[in-house]
Tab-separated table of C-alpha atoms and ligand atoms in Angstrom:
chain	number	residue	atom	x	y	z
A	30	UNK	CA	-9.551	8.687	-15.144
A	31	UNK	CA	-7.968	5.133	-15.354
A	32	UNK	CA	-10.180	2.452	-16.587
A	33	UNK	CA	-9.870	0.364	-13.489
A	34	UNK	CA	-11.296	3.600	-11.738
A	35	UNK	CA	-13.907	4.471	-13.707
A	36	UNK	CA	-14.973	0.277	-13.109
A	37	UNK	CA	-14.394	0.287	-9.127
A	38	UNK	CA	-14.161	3.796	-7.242
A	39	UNK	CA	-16.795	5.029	-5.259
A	40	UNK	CA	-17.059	8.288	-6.953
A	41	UNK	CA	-18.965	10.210	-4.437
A	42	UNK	CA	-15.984	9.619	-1.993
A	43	UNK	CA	-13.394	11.182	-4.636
A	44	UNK	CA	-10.809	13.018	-4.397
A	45	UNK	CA	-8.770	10.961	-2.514
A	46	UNK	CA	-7.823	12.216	1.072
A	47	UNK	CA	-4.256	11.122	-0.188
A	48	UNK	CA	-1.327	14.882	-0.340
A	49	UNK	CA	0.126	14.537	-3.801
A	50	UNK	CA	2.605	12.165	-4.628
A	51	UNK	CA	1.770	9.941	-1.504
A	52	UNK	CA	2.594	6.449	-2.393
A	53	UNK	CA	-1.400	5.017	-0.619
A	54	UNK	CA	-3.016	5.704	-4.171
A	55	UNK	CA	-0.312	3.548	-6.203
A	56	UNK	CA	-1.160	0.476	-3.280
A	57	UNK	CA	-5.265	1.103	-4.031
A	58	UNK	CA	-4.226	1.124	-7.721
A	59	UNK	CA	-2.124	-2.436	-7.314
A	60	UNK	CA	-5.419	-3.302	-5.414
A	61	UNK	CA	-7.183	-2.811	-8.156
A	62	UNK	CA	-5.686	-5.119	-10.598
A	63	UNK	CA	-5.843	-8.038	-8.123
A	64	UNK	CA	-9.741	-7.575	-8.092
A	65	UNK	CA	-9.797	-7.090	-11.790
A	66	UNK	CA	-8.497	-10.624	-12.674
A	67	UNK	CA	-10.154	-12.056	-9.372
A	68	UNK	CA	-13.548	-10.864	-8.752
A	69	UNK	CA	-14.589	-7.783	-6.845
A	70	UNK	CA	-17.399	-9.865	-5.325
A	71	UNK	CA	-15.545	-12.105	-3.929
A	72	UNK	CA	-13.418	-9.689	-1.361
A	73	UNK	CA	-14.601	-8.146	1.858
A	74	UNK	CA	-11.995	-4.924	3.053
A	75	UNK	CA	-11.070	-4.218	6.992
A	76	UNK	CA	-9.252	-1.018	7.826
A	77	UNK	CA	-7.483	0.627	10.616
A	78	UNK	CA	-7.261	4.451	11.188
A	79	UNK	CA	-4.671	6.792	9.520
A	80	UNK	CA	-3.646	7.826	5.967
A	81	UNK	CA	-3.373	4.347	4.839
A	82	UNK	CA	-6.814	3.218	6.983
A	83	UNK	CA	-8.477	5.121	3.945
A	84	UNK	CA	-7.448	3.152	0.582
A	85	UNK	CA	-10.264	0.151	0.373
A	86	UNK	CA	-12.496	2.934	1.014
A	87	UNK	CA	-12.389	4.101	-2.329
A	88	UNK	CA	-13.335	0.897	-3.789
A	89	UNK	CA	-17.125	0.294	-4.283
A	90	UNK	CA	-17.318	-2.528	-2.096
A	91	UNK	CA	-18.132	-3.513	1.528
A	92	UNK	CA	-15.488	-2.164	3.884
A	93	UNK	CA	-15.410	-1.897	7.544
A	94	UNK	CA	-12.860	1.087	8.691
A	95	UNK	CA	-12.207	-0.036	11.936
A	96	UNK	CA	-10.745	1.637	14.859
A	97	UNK	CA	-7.375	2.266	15.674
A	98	UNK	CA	-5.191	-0.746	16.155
A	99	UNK	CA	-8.380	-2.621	15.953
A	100	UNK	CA	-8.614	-3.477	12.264
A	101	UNK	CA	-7.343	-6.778	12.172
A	102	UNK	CA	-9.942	-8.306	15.560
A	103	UNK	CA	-12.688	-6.755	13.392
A	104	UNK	CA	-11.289	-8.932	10.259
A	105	UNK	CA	-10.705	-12.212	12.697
A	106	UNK	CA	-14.626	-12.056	13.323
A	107	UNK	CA	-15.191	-11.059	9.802
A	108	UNK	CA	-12.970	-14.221	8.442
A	109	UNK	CA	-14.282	-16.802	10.474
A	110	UNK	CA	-18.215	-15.632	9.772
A	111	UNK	CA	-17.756	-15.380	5.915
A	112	UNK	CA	-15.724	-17.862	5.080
A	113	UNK	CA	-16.138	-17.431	1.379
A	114	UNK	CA	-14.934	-14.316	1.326
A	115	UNK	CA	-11.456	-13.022	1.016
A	116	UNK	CA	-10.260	-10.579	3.887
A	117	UNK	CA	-7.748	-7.943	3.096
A	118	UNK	CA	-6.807	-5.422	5.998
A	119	UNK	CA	-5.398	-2.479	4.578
A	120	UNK	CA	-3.340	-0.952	8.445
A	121	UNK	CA	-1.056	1.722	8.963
A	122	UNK	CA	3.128	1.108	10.456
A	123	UNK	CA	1.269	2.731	13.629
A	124	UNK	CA	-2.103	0.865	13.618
A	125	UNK	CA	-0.149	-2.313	13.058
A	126	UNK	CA	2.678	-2.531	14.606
A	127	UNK	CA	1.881	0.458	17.449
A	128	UNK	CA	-1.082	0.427	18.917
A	129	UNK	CA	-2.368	-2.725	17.115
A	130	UNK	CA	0.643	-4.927	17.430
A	131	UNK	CA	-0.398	-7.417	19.706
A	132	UNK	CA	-3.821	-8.192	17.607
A	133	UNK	CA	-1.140	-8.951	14.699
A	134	UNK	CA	1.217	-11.539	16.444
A	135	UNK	CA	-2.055	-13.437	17.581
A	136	UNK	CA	-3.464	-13.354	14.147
A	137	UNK	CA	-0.526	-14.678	12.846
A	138	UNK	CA	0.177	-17.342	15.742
A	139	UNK	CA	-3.237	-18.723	14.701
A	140	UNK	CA	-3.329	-18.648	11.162
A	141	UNK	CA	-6.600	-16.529	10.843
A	142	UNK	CA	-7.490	-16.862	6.469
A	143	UNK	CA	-6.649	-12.831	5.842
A	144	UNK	CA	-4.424	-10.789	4.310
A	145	UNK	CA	-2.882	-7.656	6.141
A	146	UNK	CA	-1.038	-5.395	3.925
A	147	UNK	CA	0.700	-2.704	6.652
A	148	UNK	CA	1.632	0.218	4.901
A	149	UNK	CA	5.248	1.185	6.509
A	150	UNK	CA	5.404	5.017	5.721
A	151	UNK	CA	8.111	5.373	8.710
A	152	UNK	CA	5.396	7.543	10.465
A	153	UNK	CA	2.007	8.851	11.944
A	154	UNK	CA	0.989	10.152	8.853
A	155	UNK	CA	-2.790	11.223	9.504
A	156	UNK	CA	-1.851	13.306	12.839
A	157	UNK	CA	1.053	14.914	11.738
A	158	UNK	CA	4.285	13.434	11.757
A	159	UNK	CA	4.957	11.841	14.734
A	160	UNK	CA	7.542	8.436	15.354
A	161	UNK	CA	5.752	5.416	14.824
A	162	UNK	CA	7.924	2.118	15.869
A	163	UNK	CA	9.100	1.632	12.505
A	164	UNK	CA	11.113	4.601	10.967
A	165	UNK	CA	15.022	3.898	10.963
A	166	UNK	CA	16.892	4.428	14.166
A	167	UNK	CA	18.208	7.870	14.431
A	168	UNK	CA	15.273	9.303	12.168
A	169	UNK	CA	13.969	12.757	13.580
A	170	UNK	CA	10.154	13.042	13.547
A	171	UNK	CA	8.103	15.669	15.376
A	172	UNK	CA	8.409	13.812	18.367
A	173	UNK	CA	12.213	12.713	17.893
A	174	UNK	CA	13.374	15.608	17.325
A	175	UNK	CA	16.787	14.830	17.953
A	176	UNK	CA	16.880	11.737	16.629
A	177	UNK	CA	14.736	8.764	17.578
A	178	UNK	CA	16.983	6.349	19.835
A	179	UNK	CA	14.751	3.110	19.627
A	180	UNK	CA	15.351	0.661	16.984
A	181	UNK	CA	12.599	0.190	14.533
A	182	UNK	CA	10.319	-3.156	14.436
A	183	UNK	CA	10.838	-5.451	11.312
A	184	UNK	CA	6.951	-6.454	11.129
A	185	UNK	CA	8.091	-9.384	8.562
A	186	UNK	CA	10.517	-10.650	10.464
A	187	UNK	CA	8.312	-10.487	13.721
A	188	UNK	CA	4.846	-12.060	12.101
A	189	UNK	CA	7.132	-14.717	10.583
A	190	UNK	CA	8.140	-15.387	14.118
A	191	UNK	CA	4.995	-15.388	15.313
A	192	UNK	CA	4.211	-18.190	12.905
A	193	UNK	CA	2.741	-16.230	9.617
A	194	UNK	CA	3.014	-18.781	6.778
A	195	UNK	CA	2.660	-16.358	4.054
A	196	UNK	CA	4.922	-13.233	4.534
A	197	UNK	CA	6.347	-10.657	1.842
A	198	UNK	CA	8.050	-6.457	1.331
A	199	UNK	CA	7.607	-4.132	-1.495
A	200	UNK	CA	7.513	-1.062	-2.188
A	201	UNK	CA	4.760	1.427	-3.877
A	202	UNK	CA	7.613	2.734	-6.303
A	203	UNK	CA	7.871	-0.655	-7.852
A	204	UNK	CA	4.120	-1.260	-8.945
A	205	UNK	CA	4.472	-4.330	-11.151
A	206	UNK	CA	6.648	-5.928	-8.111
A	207	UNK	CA	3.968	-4.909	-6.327
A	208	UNK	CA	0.777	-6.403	-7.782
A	209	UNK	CA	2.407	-9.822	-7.965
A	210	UNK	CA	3.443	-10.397	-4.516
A	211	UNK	CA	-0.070	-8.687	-3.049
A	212	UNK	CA	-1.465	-11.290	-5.969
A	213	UNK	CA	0.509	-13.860	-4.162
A	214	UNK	CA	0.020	-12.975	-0.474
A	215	UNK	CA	-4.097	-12.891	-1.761
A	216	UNK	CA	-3.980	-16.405	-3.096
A	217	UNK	CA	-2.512	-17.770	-0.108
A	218	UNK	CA	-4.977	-19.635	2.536
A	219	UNK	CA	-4.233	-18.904	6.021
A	220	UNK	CA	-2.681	-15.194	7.232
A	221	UNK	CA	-0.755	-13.856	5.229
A	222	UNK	CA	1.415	-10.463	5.614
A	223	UNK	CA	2.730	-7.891	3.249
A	224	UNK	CA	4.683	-4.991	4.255
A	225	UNK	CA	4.327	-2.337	1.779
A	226	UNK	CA	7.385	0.496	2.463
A	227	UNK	CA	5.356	3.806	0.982
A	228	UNK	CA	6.051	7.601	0.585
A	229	UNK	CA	4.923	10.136	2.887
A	230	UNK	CA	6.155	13.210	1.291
A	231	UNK	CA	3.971	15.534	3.839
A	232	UNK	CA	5.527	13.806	7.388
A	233	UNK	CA	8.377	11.292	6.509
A	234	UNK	CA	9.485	12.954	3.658
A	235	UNK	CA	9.820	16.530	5.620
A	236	UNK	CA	10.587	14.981	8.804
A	237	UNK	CA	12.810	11.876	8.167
A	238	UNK	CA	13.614	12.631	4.473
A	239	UNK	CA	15.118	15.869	4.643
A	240	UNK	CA	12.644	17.340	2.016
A	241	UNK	CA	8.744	16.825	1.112
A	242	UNK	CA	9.513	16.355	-2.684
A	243	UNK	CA	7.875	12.675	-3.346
A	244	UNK	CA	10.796	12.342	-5.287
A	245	UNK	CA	12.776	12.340	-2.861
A	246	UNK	CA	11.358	9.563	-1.258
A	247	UNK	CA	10.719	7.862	-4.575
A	248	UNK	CA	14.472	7.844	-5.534
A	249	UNK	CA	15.687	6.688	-1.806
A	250	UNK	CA	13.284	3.318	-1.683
A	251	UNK	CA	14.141	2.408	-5.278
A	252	UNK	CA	18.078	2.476	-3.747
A	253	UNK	CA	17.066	1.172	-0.792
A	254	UNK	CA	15.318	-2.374	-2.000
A	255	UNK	CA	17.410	-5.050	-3.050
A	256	UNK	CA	15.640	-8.123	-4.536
A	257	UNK	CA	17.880	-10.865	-4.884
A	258	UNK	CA	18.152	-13.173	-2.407
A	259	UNK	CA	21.884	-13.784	-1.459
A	260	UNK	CA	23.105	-10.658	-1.581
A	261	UNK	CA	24.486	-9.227	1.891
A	262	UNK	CA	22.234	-5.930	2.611
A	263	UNK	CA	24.183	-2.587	3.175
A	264	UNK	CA	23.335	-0.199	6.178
A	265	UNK	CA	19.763	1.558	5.085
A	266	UNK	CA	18.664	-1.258	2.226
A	267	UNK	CA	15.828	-4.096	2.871
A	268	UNK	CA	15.008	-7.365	1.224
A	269	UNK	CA	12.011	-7.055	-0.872
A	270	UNK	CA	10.053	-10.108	-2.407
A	271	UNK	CA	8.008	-13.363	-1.061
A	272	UNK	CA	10.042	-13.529	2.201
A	273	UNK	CA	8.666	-16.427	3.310
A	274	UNK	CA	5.816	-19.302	2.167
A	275	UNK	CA	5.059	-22.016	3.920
A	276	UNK	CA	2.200	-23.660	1.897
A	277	UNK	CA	1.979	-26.471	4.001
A	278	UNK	CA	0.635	-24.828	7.059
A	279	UNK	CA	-3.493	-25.305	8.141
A	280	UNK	CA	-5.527	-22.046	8.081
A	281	UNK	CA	-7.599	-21.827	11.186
A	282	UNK	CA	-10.793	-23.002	11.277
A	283	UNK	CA	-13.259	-23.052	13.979
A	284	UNK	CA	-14.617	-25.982	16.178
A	285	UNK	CA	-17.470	-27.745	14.033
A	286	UNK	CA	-20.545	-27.420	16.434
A	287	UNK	CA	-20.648	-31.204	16.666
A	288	UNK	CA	-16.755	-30.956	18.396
A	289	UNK	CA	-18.689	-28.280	21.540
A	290	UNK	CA	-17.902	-29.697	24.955
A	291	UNK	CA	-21.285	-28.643	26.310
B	26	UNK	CA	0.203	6.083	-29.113
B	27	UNK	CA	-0.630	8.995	-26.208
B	28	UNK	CA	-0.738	9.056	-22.395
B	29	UNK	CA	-3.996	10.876	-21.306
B	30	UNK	CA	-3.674	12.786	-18.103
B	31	UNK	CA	-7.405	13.660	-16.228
B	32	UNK	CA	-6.994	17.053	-15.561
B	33	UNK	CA	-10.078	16.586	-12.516
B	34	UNK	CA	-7.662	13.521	-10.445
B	35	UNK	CA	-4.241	14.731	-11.086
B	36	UNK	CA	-2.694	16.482	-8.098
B	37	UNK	CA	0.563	17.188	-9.969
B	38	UNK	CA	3.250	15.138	-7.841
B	39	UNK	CA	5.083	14.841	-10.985
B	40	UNK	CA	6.219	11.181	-10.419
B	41	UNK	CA	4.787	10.126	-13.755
B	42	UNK	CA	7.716	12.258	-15.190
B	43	UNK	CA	10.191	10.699	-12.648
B	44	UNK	CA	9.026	7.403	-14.178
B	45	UNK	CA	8.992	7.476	-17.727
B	46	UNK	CA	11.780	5.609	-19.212
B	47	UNK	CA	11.371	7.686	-22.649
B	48	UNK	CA	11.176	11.515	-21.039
B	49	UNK	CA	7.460	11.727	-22.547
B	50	UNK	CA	6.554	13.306	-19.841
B	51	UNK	CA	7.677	17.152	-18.191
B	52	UNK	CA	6.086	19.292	-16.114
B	53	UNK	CA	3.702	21.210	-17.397
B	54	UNK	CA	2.601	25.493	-16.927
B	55	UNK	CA	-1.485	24.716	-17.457
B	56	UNK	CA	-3.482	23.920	-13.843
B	57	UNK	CA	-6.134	21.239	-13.439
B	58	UNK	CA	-9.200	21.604	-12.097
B	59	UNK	CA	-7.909	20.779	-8.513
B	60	UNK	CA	-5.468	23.920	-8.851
B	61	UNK	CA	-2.279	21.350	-9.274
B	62	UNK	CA	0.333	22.304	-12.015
B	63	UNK	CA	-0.249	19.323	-14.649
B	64	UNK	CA	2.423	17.342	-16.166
B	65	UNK	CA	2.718	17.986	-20.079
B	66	UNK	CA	2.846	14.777	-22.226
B	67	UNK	CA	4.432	14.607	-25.520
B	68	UNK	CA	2.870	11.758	-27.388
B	69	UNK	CA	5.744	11.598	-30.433
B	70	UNK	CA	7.913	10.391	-27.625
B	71	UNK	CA	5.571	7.924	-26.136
B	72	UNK	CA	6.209	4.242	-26.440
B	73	UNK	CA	2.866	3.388	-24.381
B	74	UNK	CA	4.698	1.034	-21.715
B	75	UNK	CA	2.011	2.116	-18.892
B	76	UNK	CA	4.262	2.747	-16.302
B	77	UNK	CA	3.413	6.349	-15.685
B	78	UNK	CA	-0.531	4.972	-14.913
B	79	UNK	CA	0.824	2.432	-13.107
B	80	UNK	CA	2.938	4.452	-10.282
B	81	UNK	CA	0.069	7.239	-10.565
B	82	UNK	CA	-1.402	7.681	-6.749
B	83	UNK	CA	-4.211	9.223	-8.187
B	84	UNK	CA	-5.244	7.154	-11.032
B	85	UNK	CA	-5.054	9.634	-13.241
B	86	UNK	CA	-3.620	7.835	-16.198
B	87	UNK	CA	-4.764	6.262	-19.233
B	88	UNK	CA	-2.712	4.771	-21.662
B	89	UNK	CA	-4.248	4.815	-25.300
B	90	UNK	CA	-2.958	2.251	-27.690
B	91	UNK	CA	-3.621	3.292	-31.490
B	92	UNK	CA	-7.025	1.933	-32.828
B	93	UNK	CA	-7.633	0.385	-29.640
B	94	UNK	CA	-9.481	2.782	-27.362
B	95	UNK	CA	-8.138	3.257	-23.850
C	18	LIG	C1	-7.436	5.059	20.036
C	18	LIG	C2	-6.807	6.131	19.206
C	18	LIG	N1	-5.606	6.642	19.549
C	18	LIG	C3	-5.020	7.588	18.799
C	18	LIG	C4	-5.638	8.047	17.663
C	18	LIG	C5	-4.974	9.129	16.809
C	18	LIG	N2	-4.410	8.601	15.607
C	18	LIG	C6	-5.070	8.652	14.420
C	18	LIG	S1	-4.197	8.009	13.142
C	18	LIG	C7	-2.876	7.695	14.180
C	18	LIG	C8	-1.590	7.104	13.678
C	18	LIG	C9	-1.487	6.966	12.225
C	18	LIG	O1	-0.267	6.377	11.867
C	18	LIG	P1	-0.231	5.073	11.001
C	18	LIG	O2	-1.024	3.994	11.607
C	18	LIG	O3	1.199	4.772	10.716
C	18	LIG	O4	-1.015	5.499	9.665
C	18	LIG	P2	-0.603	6.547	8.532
C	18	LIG	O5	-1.428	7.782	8.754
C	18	LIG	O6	0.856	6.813	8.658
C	18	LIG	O7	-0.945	5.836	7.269
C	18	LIG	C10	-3.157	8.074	15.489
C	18	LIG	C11	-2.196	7.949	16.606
C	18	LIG	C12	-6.903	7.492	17.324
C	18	LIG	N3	-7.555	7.870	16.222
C	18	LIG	N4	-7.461	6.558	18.094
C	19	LIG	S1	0.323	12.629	5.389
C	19	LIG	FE1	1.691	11.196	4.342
C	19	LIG	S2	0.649	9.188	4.412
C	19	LIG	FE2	-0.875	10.815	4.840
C	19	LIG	S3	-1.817	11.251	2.836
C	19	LIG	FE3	-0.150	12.758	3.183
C	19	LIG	S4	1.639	11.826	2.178
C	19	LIG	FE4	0.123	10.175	2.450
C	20	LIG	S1	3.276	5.298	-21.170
C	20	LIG	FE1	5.484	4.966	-20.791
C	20	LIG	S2	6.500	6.152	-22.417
C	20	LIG	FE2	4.366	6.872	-22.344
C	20	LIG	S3	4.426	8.643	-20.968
C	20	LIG	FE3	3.895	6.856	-19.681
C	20	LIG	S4	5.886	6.133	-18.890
C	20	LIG	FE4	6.344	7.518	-20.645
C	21	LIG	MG1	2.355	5.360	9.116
């Protein structure tokens, strides 16, 4: 087992509920080497329900796996009564941006101190393939199976909107890239987003990918991500990096008992 | 300089040999203990970069660097 497992899984809760290949365990291990040079004890984990609902539940820590959609109001009460501690929601493309979106353009608008990392897999994952509001248009899914019509949601583009200070892409085939901007979107006071594009070999990658080899998928985000800045994107690629930072803007903070009108 | 691959986490998705820069890594004929075909590591060709352990979903990876344990 890695080192940084052997220091931080719970072990009881092993293996991993994660089908081989699937790019959740590569996030958890990025995880890990934020906490490693910052401090297990100083984090406090929120999740939502799916496939990706499950990674801060292998780290022996306190985590709250919320309900459906419901992770980050769970957080927003969990930021403002431990202030001291850092909040990172760990939410699925359908807990977030499906049934949970309108928990993440409020959380955003008001600059709650937490980190949401939404892991964009295209897809319902956990229940079996079905279209989530993200996967490209035209994708077929078991409930598209001709060929979903709707265009997808760009979460970045819509918490940045909504007034996220902090907001940022990659991809779990790019580790390294990876760790740094999660490192970065951590740091930052005040919400931060980061949109982590993931293989699903089981549901995307059969489904929308044409085959369930994680290679597959592997091979088609690694094309797909383009990291410098000025360069026009081509039909299918995405911008990955710090999208946006705004360093300037307040976190939240609650009324001080002294400011209560009654 | 050797990769060590757990035989008890890995659940043989084979990206580890996808990802090595230096072809250390093929797939291997011997199962782990979760049933999953292994991937076979041949340490001559090993440079010890990490980035097999790094990409691993399942953790389990550990690079070894000569005289200085995992
Ligand atoms: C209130 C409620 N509605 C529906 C479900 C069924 N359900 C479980 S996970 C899920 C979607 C999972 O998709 P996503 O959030 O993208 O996570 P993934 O599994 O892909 O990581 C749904 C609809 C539920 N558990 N609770
Ligand atoms: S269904 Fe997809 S997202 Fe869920 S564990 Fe399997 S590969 Fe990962
Ligand atoms: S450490 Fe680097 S060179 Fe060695 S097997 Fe892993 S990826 Fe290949
Ligand atoms: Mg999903």
């Amino acid at each position: 087992m890695n080192p940084l497992a052997e220091k931080y899984f719970r072990k009881s809760a092993l293996p991993t509920i994660f089908c081989p290949g699937c790019g959740d365990g590569t996030v958890l291990h990025a995880m890990l080497r934020v906490i490693e040079k910052t401090g297990l004890e100083n984090y406090a984990f929120v999740s939502g329900i799916g496939c990706s609902g499950w990674i801060p539940v292998y780290i022996n820590t306190d985590v709250i796996h919320a309900l459906h959609g419901r992770a980050i109001p769970v957080a927003t009460g969990l930021a403002l009564s431990m202030p001291d501690k850092k909040i990172v929601v760990f939410t699925g493309d359908g807990d977030c941006c499906g049934i949970g979106g309108n928990h993440l353009i409020h959380a955003a608008r008001r600059n709650i101190d937490m980190t949401v990392v939404m892991i964009n897999n295209y897809i319902y994952g956990m229940t079996g393939g079905q279209v989530s509001p993200s996967p490209p248009a035209g994708s077929k899914t078991k409930t598209s199976p001709y060929g979903n019509p709707e265009r997808p949601f760009d979460a970045a583009a819509l918490v940045q909107a909504a007034g996220a200070a902090f907001v940022a892409r990659e991809t779990a085939v790019a580790p390294l890239r990876l760790e740094k901007s999660l490192s970065a979107a951590i740091r930052h006071q005040g919400f931060s987003f980061m949109e982590v594009i993931t293989q699903c070999p089981t549901q995307a990658g059969r489904n929308i990918f044409g085959d369930g080899k994680p290679q597959t998928i592997y091979h088609a985000l690694k094309k797909a991500a383009v990291s410098q800045k000025d360069v026009p994107l081509e039909s299918g690629q995405f911008r990955v990096g710090i999208l946006h930072a705004d360093l300037a803007s307040p976190p939240y903070r609650p009324p001080l008992a002294s400011a209560r009108p009654i | 300089m050797s990769v060590s691959i757990d035989s008890q986490q890995c659940k043989g998705c084979m990206l580890c040999v996808e990802e090595c820069p230096k072809s250390a890594l093929t797939p291997g004929e011997t199962r782990g203990s979760r049933g999953y075909l292994m991937p076979r590591a041949n340490n001559g060709k090993c440079v010890s970069c990490g980035l097999c352990a790094l990409l691993c979903p399942d953790l389990a990876i550990s690079i070894i660097k000569e005289g200085a344990g995992t």
